[in-house]
């Protein structure tokens, strides 16, 4: 955060109304002027703030009028900072040149309930920006981001207007785990092109069994929704993988990683301009369309499909009644004695990991999480829910299999 040299409220332009500071008429922060406001800010319908200086806002910001900077200047630094949650709301236009988010009150420190426009650099320091259904961060040409981390990013959507390449500073969270999952697009041709990008740390409501033949395991734990809202121009797309959200079976061999897209009927592989950067955990491809994207791989241990009928093993009920208490796949150990299997919950956490070593009586999953992977401990059964699993036949020729099971109590 910029060092605060002066701390003041200019009373000739603003007045205190109960617990708010309301803008009346024109309020101008000139260059080389610093203003700090320690109460809620309300810009009324007829009000306007033009910030060409340094403006520090420590409480809620409601804009029913206009918030802007002078068009002929590359100045105006607005910092949302403090130790209390901050809400950014109102129907008015909010256009920032430079903006900083630095609030240590809680992980989800900012509630964005309106559209804000960023023209220059966004400085992410502390605090996740929780975007409501009607909220959005819109980046214009010239916009950049600095400091994106698991402590500060936009959750979970943003959009970009313009003809420049851009990295979207988005991410998502589950429970108290916060993860940025940036997305980069190459430069579109048109200045008016609008791209919308969202990251979701959850399974897409899509049939994962329908896919092109050369697609191996699909990442069912996360997906990106990417839309070109202006035209049909196709760009290069860069996605990342992360050890927290991306299943290890998908990224374990980065050379076989791919970007896949649901085309409305099946998952297809994006095949042009492929570039894999293992050091930065990223993969780039030219898209063939837009919609839902995720990662997948091509584990070519062979082209043979398994001879196991997995349809007979899609549910079990570990209630100790002696009937169907374990998740058992009939004939698996007999036909593939060195098989390996992992089972994941909906958030991608491994709840069962097993390697069979020629045993005819494998240790099948009893519904309890295990060892360091434990989420409920080895005495309590996991919640009734849908889980997904990956079977590696470990015979150097049969393609791995992934499927779903239901734990029923």
XYZ file of C-alpha atoms in Angstrom:
409
model
C 0.000 0.000 0.000
C 1.202 3.521 -0.708
C 2.536 5.291 2.350
C -0.070 7.615 3.838
C 1.492 11.040 4.372
C -1.632 13.113 5.072
C -4.858 11.887 6.660
C -7.804 14.215 6.329
C -11.410 14.688 5.284
C -12.050 17.803 3.242
C -15.192 19.148 4.881
C -15.833 21.791 2.219
C -16.665 19.064 -0.238
C -18.174 16.388 2.003
C -20.245 16.389 5.146
C -20.771 13.735 7.803
C -24.301 12.377 7.921
C -24.753 9.993 10.821
C -22.253 7.239 10.031
C -21.782 8.228 6.404
C -19.835 10.737 4.359
C -22.096 11.949 1.547
C -20.886 13.660 -1.600
C -22.738 16.892 -2.416
C -22.298 18.377 -5.884
C -18.754 18.041 -7.174
C -15.984 16.536 -5.057
C -12.552 16.768 -6.649
C -9.321 15.222 -5.361
C -6.545 16.986 -7.226
C -3.143 15.616 -8.131
C -0.627 15.396 -5.284
C -3.486 15.462 -2.779
C -4.221 12.658 -0.379
C -7.620 12.150 1.231
C -8.493 9.421 3.734
C -12.127 8.731 4.600
C -12.771 6.678 7.726
C -16.576 6.515 7.461
C -18.978 5.090 4.875
C -18.971 6.964 1.569
C -22.245 7.681 -0.226
C -22.274 9.368 -3.613
C -25.869 10.527 -4.145
C -27.781 10.435 -7.436
C -26.669 13.939 -8.404
C -23.203 13.633 -6.883
C -19.817 12.934 -8.417
C -16.282 12.303 -7.242
C -13.363 12.914 -9.581
C -10.183 11.408 -8.171
C -6.892 12.537 -9.690
C -5.033 12.192 -6.403
C -4.791 9.510 -3.702
C -8.081 8.486 -2.081
C -8.119 5.970 0.779
C -11.497 4.447 1.672
C -11.695 2.572 4.987
C -15.408 1.719 5.051
C -18.271 0.922 2.656
C -18.531 2.645 -0.722
C -21.979 3.306 -2.238
C -22.102 5.102 -5.571
C -25.452 6.275 -6.926
C -23.893 8.977 -9.061
C -20.447 9.017 -10.680
C -16.929 8.095 -9.625
C -14.252 8.890 -12.195
C -10.858 10.393 -12.990
C -9.950 13.098 -15.504
C -9.725 11.604 -18.996
C -6.668 13.620 -19.931
C -4.640 12.356 -16.968
C -3.095 9.050 -15.959
C -3.588 9.679 -12.276
C -6.057 8.737 -9.612
C -5.186 6.094 -7.013
C -8.065 4.638 -5.000
C -7.322 2.277 -2.126
C -9.934 0.131 -0.400
C -8.173 -0.507 2.884
C -9.072 -1.216 6.477
C -9.861 -3.750 9.157
C -13.611 -4.137 8.589
C -15.439 -5.838 5.727
C -16.158 -3.426 2.888
C -19.111 -3.401 0.493
C -18.897 -1.713 -2.915
C -22.400 -1.046 -4.221
C -24.719 1.403 -5.964
C -26.144 1.897 -9.458
C -23.763 4.679 -10.469
C -20.802 4.500 -12.829
C -17.516 3.689 -11.085
C -14.410 4.110 -13.228
C -10.991 3.738 -11.580
C -7.562 4.470 -12.977
C -5.474 2.699 -10.315
C -7.131 0.718 -7.532
C -5.780 -1.210 -4.567
C -7.444 -3.852 -2.406
C -5.780 -4.231 0.990
C -8.081 -5.336 3.790
C -7.006 -7.858 6.419
C -10.331 -8.146 8.253
C -11.171 -11.567 6.819
C -10.491 -13.688 3.764
C -13.644 -12.493 1.974
C -13.006 -8.857 2.846
C -14.777 -7.212 -0.113
C -18.368 -7.613 -1.294
C -18.731 -6.283 -4.846
C -22.400 -5.678 -5.607
C -22.018 -3.542 -8.744
C -19.925 -3.190 -11.881
C -16.626 -1.356 -11.561
C -14.296 -0.439 -14.435
C -10.506 -0.606 -14.175
C -8.410 1.411 -16.635
C -4.945 1.060 -15.124
C -3.355 -1.311 -12.614
C -5.132 -3.297 -9.916
C -2.934 -3.887 -6.867
C -3.990 -7.036 -5.015
C -2.626 -7.070 -1.460
C -5.101 -8.610 0.993
C -8.732 -9.659 0.791
C -10.752 -11.690 -1.714
C -13.277 -9.749 -3.814
C -16.534 -11.681 -3.497
C -18.571 -10.824 -6.601
C -22.358 -10.967 -6.295
C -24.717 -12.005 -9.088
C -25.040 -8.403 -10.315
C -21.433 -7.463 -9.564
C -18.561 -7.647 -12.063
C -15.045 -6.279 -12.487
C -14.597 -4.940 -16.021
C -11.068 -4.328 -17.323
C -10.455 -1.929 -20.210
C -7.481 -1.552 -22.557
C -4.358 -0.689 -20.602
C -5.492 -2.582 -17.516
C -3.068 -4.868 -15.671
C -2.894 -6.752 -12.374
C -0.189 -7.037 -9.739
C 0.031 -9.241 -6.660
C -2.608 -11.917 -7.350
C -2.255 -14.614 -4.683
C -4.342 -16.885 -2.476
C -4.801 -13.839 -0.234
C -6.286 -11.558 -2.867
C -8.025 -12.025 -6.227
C -11.485 -11.713 -7.823
C -13.908 -14.503 -6.990
C -14.951 -15.932 -9.451
C -15.723 -13.907 -12.588
C -14.460 -10.882 -14.524
C -14.669 -9.421 -18.000
C -12.369 -7.575 -20.413
C -13.240 -5.034 -23.114
C -10.644 -4.231 -25.751
C -8.104 -5.610 -28.227
C -5.206 -6.432 -25.905
C -4.103 -9.734 -24.398
C -5.144 -10.022 -20.780
C -4.768 -12.216 -17.704
C -7.952 -12.488 -15.660
C -7.178 -12.394 -11.887
C -9.899 -14.853 -10.910
C -10.116 -17.820 -8.537
C -12.508 -19.692 -6.281
C -12.641 -21.218 -2.810
C -13.985 -24.150 -0.833
C -14.378 -23.891 2.929
C -11.284 -21.912 4.006
C -9.110 -22.819 1.021
C -8.674 -19.934 -1.432
C -7.023 -20.528 -4.805
C -6.366 -18.107 -7.691
C -6.764 -19.737 -11.122
C -5.789 -17.094 -13.646
C -6.837 -17.275 -17.299
C -5.028 -15.544 -20.168
C -6.391 -14.711 -23.626
C -4.404 -13.477 -26.602
C -5.227 -10.096 -28.151
C -8.518 -9.920 -30.083
C -8.703 -7.797 -33.239
C -11.607 -5.538 -32.342
C -11.414 -2.749 -29.776
C -15.001 -3.483 -28.741
C -14.523 -7.205 -28.040
C -15.966 -8.287 -24.692
C -14.667 -11.451 -23.015
C -16.356 -12.966 -19.966
C -14.397 -15.503 -17.903
C -15.417 -17.446 -14.772
C -13.641 -20.169 -12.780
C -15.625 -22.720 -10.763
C -14.079 -25.118 -8.292
C -16.761 -27.755 -8.735
C -17.965 -30.346 -11.229
C -19.708 -29.060 -14.314
C -23.194 -30.463 -14.852
C -22.097 -32.228 -18.033
C -21.805 -35.850 -19.203
C -18.122 -36.763 -18.865
C -18.536 -40.080 -20.644
C -19.078 -38.384 -24.004
C -15.703 -37.412 -25.420
C -13.391 -37.787 -28.401
C -11.466 -41.037 -28.507
C -8.021 -39.551 -27.864
C -9.109 -37.795 -24.663
C -7.994 -39.681 -21.574
C -8.846 -38.624 -18.016
C -10.869 -35.428 -17.745
C -10.527 -33.025 -14.824
C -14.021 -33.258 -13.336
C -13.108 -31.160 -10.317
C -13.095 -27.684 -11.873
C -14.102 -25.821 -15.013
C -13.876 -22.444 -16.730
C -16.775 -20.705 -18.463
C -15.315 -18.526 -21.230
C -17.420 -16.464 -23.606
C -16.694 -14.033 -26.429
C -19.762 -11.828 -26.134
C -19.048 -9.721 -29.210
C -18.122 -11.862 -32.212
C -16.900 -15.243 -33.437
C -13.175 -14.469 -33.348
C -11.094 -17.292 -31.865
C -8.147 -16.538 -29.584
C -5.371 -18.449 -27.854
C -6.356 -19.509 -24.362
C -3.964 -20.235 -21.482
C -5.192 -22.257 -18.510
C -3.285 -23.316 -15.426
C -3.277 -26.332 -13.179
C -2.910 -26.314 -9.416
C -2.064 -29.124 -7.006
C -4.882 -27.992 -4.696
C -7.747 -28.130 -7.190
C -6.474 -30.252 -10.093
C -6.364 -34.043 -9.609
C -2.825 -35.420 -9.768
C -3.877 -38.092 -12.256
C -4.596 -35.351 -14.780
C -1.375 -33.320 -14.556
C 1.151 -35.988 -13.443
C 2.639 -36.032 -16.953
C 2.383 -32.440 -18.274
C 3.528 -33.516 -21.750
C 0.205 -35.340 -22.175
C -1.959 -32.520 -20.868
C -4.661 -30.957 -23.054
C -7.411 -28.352 -22.955
C -10.864 -29.772 -23.665
C -14.165 -28.045 -24.384
C -17.771 -29.188 -24.199
C -19.276 -28.483 -27.638
C -22.836 -29.273 -26.609
C -22.620 -32.951 -27.530
C -19.251 -34.186 -26.314
C -15.858 -33.107 -24.983
C -13.430 -32.182 -27.744
C -9.707 -31.522 -27.646
C -8.350 -28.093 -28.587
C -5.644 -29.044 -31.080
C -4.040 -25.856 -32.456
C -1.112 -23.754 -31.182
C -0.416 -26.075 -28.258
C 2.202 -24.906 -25.775
C 2.852 -26.500 -22.387
C 4.884 -24.635 -19.773
C 5.455 -27.066 -16.904
C 7.493 -24.569 -14.873
C 4.539 -22.169 -14.743
C 1.951 -24.963 -14.676
C 0.177 -23.633 -17.760
C -1.055 -24.873 -21.106
C -2.033 -22.810 -24.152
C -4.187 -23.708 -27.163
C -6.164 -21.889 -29.828
C -9.830 -22.473 -29.101
C -12.263 -23.837 -31.671
C -15.247 -22.281 -29.912
C -16.411 -21.043 -26.520
C -18.262 -22.386 -23.503
C -17.113 -24.731 -20.747
C -13.420 -25.688 -20.657
C -11.360 -27.926 -18.406
C -8.144 -29.958 -18.486
C -7.591 -33.555 -19.528
C -4.741 -35.849 -20.462
C -3.853 -38.621 -22.840
C -2.232 -41.428 -20.865
C -1.197 -43.612 -23.746
C -0.364 -46.873 -22.104
C -2.195 -48.397 -25.035
C -5.512 -48.163 -26.779
C -7.275 -51.098 -25.179
C -10.476 -50.495 -23.247
C -11.033 -52.265 -19.965
C -13.032 -55.496 -20.039
C -14.573 -54.688 -16.656
C -18.291 -53.879 -16.413
C -18.282 -50.841 -14.122
C -22.051 -50.350 -14.317
C -22.574 -52.938 -11.586
C -20.538 -50.927 -9.061
C -21.968 -47.436 -8.925
C -23.234 -47.311 -5.329
C -22.763 -48.797 -1.886
C -24.073 -48.258 1.665
C -21.423 -48.590 4.439
C -23.857 -49.008 7.345
C -22.395 -52.250 8.773
C -25.440 -54.348 7.908
C -23.250 -56.839 6.093
C -24.728 -55.993 2.704
C -22.888 -53.827 0.171
C -20.778 -52.195 2.907
C -17.763 -51.604 0.629
C -17.246 -50.158 -2.815
C -16.288 -53.305 -4.739
C -15.598 -53.605 -8.445
C -16.196 -57.253 -9.421
C -13.422 -59.053 -11.355
C -11.048 -56.077 -11.164
C -8.405 -57.801 -9.030
C -8.635 -61.017 -11.003
C -8.191 -59.394 -14.406
C -5.878 -56.528 -13.370
C -4.017 -57.735 -10.250
C -1.782 -54.641 -10.042
C -4.535 -52.046 -10.379
C -4.445 -48.690 -8.593
C -7.462 -46.655 -7.577
C -8.143 -43.191 -6.150
C -11.497 -41.830 -5.013
C -12.197 -38.089 -4.740
C -14.899 -36.025 -3.109
C -16.627 -33.196 -4.985
C -13.871 -30.743 -4.038
C -11.102 -32.913 -5.441
C -9.748 -34.152 -2.104
C -8.556 -37.750 -2.170
C -10.519 -39.886 0.297
C -9.170 -43.297 -0.776
C -5.907 -44.248 -2.451
C -4.992 -47.878 -2.996
C -2.470 -49.963 -4.939
C -3.169 -53.651 -5.317
C -0.174 -56.004 -5.393
C -1.504 -59.207 -6.911
C -3.953 -59.576 -4.043
C -7.156 -61.468 -4.791
C -8.862 -59.795 -1.807
C -8.138 -56.056 -2.156
C -8.773 -53.528 0.588
C -11.905 -51.977 -0.891
C -13.170 -48.587 0.208
C -15.368 -48.718 3.310
C -16.520 -45.120 3.063
C -13.967 -43.728 5.534
C -11.107 -41.414 4.611
C -7.633 -42.670 5.324
C -4.389 -41.527 6.987
C -3.047 -38.133 5.923
C -5.881 -37.979 3.420
C -8.415 -38.174 6.234
C -11.216 -35.650 6.211
C -13.492 -37.367 8.730
C -10.986 -39.728 10.331
C -10.813 -43.506 10.014
C -13.787 -44.087 12.308
C -16.474 -41.954 10.687
C -18.074 -42.652 7.322
C -17.943 -39.857 4.752
C -21.187 -37.967 4.020
C -23.763 -39.450 1.694
C -22.861 -37.930 -1.664
C -21.557 -38.567 -5.150
C -17.819 -39.286 -5.439
C -15.656 -39.890 -8.475
C -12.876 -42.391 -8.940
C -10.007 -43.236 -11.265
C -8.809 -46.778 -11.901
C -5.295 -47.207 -13.294
C -5.068 -50.781 -14.574
C -1.264 -50.573 -14.363
C -0.627 -53.058 -17.175
C 1.006 -50.681 -19.691
C -1.722 -51.212 -22.284
C -5.224 -50.585 -20.900
C -6.561 -47.057 -20.770
C -7.373 -45.703 -17.269
C -11.047 -45.467 -16.374
C -12.879 -42.756 -14.469
C -16.402 -42.959 -13.152
C -18.873 -41.955 -10.470
C -20.217 -43.728 -7.417
C -22.818 -42.860 -4.824
C -22.255 -43.371 -1.103
C -25.679 -44.016 0.384
C -26.356 -44.162 4.115
